[in-house]
Coordinates of C-alpha atoms in Angstrom, one line a residue:
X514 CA -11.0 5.9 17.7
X515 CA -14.5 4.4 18.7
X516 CA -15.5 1.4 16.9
X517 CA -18.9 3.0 15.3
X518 CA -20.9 1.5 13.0
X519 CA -22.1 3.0 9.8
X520 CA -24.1 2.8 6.1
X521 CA -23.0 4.9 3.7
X522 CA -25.4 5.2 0.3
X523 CA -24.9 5.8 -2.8
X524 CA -25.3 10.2 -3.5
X525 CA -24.4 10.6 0.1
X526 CA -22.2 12.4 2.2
X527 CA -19.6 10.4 2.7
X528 CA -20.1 7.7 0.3
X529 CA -16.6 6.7 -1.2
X530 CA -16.1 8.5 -4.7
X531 CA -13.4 5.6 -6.1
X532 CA -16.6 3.1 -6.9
X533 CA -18.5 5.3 -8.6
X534 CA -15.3 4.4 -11.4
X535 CA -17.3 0.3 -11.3
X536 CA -19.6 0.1 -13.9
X537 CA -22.5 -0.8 -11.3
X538 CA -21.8 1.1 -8.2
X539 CA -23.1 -0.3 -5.3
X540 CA -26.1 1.5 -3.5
X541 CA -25.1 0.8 0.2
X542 CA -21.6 -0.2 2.0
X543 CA -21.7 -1.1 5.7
X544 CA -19.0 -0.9 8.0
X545 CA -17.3 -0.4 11.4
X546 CA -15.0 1.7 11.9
X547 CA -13.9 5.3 10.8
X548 CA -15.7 6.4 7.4
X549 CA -13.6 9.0 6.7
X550 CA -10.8 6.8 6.0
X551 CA -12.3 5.8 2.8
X552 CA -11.2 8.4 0.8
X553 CA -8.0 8.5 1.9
X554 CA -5.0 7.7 -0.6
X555 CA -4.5 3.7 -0.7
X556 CA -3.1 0.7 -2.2
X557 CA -4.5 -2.8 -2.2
X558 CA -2.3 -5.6 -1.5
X559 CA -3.6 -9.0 -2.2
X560 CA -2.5 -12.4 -3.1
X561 CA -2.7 -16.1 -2.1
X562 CA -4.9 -17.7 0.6
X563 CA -2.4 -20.8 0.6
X564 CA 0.4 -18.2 0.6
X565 CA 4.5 -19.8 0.6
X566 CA 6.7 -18.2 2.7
X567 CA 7.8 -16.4 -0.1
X568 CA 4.0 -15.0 -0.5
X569 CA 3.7 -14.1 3.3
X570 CA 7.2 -12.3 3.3
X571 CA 6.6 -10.3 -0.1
X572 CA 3.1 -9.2 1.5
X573 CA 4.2 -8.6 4.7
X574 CA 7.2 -6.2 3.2
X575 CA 4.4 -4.4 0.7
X576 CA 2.2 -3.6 3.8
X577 CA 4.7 -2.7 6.0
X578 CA 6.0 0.1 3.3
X579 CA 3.1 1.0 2.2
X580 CA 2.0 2.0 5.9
X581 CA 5.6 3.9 6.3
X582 CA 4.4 5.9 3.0
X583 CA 1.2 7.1 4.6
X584 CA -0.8 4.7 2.4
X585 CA -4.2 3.0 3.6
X586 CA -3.5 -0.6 3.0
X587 CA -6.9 -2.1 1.6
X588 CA -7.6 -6.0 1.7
X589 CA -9.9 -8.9 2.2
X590 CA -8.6 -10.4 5.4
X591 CA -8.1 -13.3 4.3
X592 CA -5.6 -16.6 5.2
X593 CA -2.2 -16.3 3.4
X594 CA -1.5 -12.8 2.1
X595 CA -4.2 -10.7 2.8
X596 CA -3.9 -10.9 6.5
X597 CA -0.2 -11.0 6.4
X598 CA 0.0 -7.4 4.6
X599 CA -2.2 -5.8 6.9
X600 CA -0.5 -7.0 9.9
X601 CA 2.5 -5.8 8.9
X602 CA 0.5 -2.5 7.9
X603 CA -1.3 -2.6 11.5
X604 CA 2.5 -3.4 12.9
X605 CA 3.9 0.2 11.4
X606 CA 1.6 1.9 12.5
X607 CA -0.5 2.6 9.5
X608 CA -4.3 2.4 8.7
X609 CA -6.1 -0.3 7.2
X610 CA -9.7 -1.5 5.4
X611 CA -10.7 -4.8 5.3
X612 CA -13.0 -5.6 2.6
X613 CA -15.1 -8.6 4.0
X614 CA -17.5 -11.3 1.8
X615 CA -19.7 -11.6 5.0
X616 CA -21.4 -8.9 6.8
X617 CA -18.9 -6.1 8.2
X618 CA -19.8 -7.2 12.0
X619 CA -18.6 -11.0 11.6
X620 CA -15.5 -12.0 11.5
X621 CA -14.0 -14.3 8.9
X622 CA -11.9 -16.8 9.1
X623 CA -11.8 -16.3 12.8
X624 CA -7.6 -16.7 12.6
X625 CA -7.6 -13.2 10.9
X626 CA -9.8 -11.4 13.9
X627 CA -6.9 -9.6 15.2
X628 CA -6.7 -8.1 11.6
X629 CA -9.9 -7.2 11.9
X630 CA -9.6 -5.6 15.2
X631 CA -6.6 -3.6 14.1
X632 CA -8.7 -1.9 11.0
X633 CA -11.7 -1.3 13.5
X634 CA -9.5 0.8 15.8
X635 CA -7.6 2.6 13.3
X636 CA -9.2 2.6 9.7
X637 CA -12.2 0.5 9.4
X638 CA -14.0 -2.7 8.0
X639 CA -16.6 -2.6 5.6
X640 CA -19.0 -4.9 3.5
X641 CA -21.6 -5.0 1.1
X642 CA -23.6 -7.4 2.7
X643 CA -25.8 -7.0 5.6
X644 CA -24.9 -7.1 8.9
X645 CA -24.9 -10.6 10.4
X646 CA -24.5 -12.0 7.2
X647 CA -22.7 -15.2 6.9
X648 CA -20.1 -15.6 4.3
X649 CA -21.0 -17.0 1.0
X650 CA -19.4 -17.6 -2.5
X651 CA -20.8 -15.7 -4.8
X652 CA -20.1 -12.5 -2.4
X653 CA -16.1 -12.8 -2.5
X654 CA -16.3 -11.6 -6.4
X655 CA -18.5 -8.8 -5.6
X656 CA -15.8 -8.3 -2.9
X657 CA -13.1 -8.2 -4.7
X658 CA -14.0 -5.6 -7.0
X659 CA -15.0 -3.2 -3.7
X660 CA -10.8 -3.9 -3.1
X661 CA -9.7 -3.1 -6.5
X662 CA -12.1 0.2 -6.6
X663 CA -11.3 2.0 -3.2
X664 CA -7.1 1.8 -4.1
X665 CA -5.6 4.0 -6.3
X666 CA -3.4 0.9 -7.6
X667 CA -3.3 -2.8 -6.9
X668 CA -0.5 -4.9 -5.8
X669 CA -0.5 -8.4 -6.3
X670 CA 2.2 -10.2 -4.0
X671 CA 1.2 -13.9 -5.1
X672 CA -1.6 -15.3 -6.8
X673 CA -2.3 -18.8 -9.0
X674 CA -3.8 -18.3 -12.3
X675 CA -7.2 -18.8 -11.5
X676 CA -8.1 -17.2 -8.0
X677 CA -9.7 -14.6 -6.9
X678 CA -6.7 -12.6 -6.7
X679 CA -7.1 -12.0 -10.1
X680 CA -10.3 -11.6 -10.4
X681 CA -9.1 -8.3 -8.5
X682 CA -5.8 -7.7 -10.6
X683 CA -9.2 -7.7 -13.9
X684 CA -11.1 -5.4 -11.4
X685 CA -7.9 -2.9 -10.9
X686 CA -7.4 -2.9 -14.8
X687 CA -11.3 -2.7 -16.1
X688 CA -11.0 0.8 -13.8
X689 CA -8.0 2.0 -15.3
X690 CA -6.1 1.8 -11.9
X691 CA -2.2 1.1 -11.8
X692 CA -1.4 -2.6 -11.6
X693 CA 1.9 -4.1 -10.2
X694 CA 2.9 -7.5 -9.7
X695 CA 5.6 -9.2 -7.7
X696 CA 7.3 -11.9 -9.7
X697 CA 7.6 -15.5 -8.6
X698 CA 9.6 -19.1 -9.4
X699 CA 8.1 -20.2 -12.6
X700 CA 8.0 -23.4 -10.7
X701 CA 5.7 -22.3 -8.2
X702 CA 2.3 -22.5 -8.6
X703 CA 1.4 -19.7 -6.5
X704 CA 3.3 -17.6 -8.6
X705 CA 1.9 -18.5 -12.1
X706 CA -0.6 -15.7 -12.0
X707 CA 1.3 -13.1 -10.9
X708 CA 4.0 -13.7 -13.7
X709 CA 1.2 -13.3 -16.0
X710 CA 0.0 -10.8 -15.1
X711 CA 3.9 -9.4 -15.4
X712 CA 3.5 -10.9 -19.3
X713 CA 0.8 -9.1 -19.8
X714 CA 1.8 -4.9 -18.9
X715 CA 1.6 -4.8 -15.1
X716 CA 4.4 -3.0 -13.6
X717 CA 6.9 -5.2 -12.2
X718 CA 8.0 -5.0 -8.1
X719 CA 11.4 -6.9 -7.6
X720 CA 12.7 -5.3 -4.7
X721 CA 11.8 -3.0 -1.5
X722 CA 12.9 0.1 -3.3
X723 CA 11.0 -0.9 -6.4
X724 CA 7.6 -0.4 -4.2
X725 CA 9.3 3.1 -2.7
X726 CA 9.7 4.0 -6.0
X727 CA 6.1 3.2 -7.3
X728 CA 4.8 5.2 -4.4
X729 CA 6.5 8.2 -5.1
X730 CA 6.1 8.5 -7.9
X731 CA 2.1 7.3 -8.4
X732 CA 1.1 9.2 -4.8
X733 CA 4.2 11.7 -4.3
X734 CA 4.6 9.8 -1.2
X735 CA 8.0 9.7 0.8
X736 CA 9.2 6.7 2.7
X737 CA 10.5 7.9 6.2
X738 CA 11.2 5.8 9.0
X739 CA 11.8 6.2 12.7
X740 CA 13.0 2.8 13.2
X741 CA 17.1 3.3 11.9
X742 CA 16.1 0.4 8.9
X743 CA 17.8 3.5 6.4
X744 CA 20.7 3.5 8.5
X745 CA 22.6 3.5 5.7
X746 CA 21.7 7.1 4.7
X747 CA 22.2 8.4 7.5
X748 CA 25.9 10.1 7.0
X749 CA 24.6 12.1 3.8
X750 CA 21.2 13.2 4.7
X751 CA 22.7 14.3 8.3
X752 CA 25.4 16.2 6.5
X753 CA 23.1 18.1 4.4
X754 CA 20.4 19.1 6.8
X755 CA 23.3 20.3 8.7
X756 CA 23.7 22.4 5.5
X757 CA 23.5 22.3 2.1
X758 CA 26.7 21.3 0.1
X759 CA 28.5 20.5 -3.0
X760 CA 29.0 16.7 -4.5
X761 CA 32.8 17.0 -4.2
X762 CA 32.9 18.7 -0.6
X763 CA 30.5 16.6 0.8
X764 CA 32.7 14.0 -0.4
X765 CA 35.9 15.1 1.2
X766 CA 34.3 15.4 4.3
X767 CA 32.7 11.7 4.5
X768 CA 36.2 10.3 2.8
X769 CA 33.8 9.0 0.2
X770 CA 34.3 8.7 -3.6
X771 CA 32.9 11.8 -5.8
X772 CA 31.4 9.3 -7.8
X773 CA 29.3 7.3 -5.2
X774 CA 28.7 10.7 -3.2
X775 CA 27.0 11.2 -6.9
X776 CA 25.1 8.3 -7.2
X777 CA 23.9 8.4 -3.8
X778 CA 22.9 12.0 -4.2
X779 CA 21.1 10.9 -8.1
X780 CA 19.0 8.1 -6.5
X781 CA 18.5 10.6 -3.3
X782 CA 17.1 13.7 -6.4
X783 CA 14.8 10.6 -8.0
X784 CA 13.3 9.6 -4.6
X785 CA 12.5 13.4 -4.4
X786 CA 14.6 13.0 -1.1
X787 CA 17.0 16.2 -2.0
X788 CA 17.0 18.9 -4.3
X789 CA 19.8 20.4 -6.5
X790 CA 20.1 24.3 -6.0
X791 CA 20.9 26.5 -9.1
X792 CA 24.9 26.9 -7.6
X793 CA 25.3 23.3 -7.9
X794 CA 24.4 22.3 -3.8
X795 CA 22.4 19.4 -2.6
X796 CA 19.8 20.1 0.2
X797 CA 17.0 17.9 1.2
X798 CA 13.1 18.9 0.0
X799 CA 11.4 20.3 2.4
X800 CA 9.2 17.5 2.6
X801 CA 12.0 15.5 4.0
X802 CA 13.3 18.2 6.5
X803 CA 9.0 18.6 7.7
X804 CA 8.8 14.7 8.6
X805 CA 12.5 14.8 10.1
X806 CA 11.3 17.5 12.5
X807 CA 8.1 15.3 13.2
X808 CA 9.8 12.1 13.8
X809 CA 12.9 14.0 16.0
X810 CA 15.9 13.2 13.8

């Protein structure tokens, strides 16, 4: 995709419909990119600039499933968790906005310019200031309310309690817009925000298929992946796109338990993976069996 420039203003074609929800939408938004990405279906990820490992992993695992959902991962680019979840995003193929406190055509900090490189050729990065606009301090607020308005919901992977993370986790929940919240070591300071914001009603992410979940069920977006990383249900989602069968024969013929052929097939129904038909078989949706004939399985 050609790395275009572009203004979008307020009452326009094209304009993203998400910040109108801000109580003072702005009048112009300058980018690079692809416009039209803008109104696809995405999630922000954001969290700590002086990220831990744990921070850069968490973020790095949110952007990379988010992208395997089909999600536009939205961001500021920043050091730490920003730039970790969109290059992992980038990495999976998926699209990406950066949301910038400097004008949309400079590149800050210069350590995340492959991030912004990645959104340019497949997504886009935009701005509220002018172009050539140096960064400045009182624009990352502004910014951070831009992130918080184009998602649908807001993850936080990491954040202290005074940041600007959570100046966008206030943003996300002025707007209405789902909030989750990755929990942390109560003796990290990093983490001290996002456990409040835990305390305080946001949903709660603990584990990989605790974002799946969120996904599905918030977008009606299915995890699928090319790469073998659900490996392990491979034997029962084979077996049934083969054809559609029974709990207890399906069972005998993987030498498997009726009861975790059950469970499986349970957590499979809730995922919206497989359906049950009215004489008691298991098949998969045809949502799954569409993306399996794209991806070759």
């Amino acid at each position: 995709m050609g790395e275009e420039s572009f203004e979008l203003r307020r009452g326009e074609e094209g304009y993203p419909q998400r910040l109108e929800d801000l109580s003072d939408p702005p009048e112009r938004l300058y980018g690079i990119g692809v416009a039209g990405v803008l109104d696809d279906m995405a999630i922000a990820i954001v969290g700590s600039r002086r990220a831990s490992p744990y921070g850069v992993a968490t973020a790095e695992m949110a952007g990379r499933i988010a992208a395997e959902s089909g999600l536009v991962v939205v961001s500021g680019g920043a050091l730490g968790c920003d730039a970790a979840a969109l290059r992992a995003a980038q990495a999976a193929g998926g699209t990406t906005v950066v949301v910038c406190g400097c004008g949309a055509d400079v590149v800050y900090p210069q350590s995340s310019r492959d991030v912004f490189e990645g959104a340019i050729s497949r997504g886009a990065v935009i701005s509220l200031e002018r172009w050539g606009a140096p960064p400045r301090r009182y624009a990352f607020p502004k910014r951070n309310r831009i992130i918080a308005a184009m998602s649908e919901s807001t993850l936080v992977v990491e954040a202290g309690v005074r940041s600007g993370t959570m100046s966008t986790a206030e943003a996300a929940t002025s707007m209405g817009r789902r909030l989750y919240a990755i929990p942390g070591s109560i003796y990290s300071p990093q983490s001290v925000g996002t456990n409040e914001l835990i305390s305080d009603g946001a949903g709660i992410v603990c584990s990989e298929r605790d974002l799946e979940m969120c996904i599905a069920l918030d977008y009606d977006k299915l995890r699928l992946c090319a790469d073998g990383s659900h490996s392990e249900r491979g034997r029962v989602l084979s077996a049934l796109v083969a054809s559609p069968t029974r709990a207890d024969e399906l069972a005998n013929r993987l030498g498997e338990s009726v009861i975790t052929i059950l469970g499986t097939l349970s957590d499979y129904e809730a995922r919206g993976m497989v359906v049950r038909l009215p004489d008691g078989r298991y098949s998969p949706t045809a949502e799954l069996l569409r993306a399996s004939d794209r991806m070759g399985h």
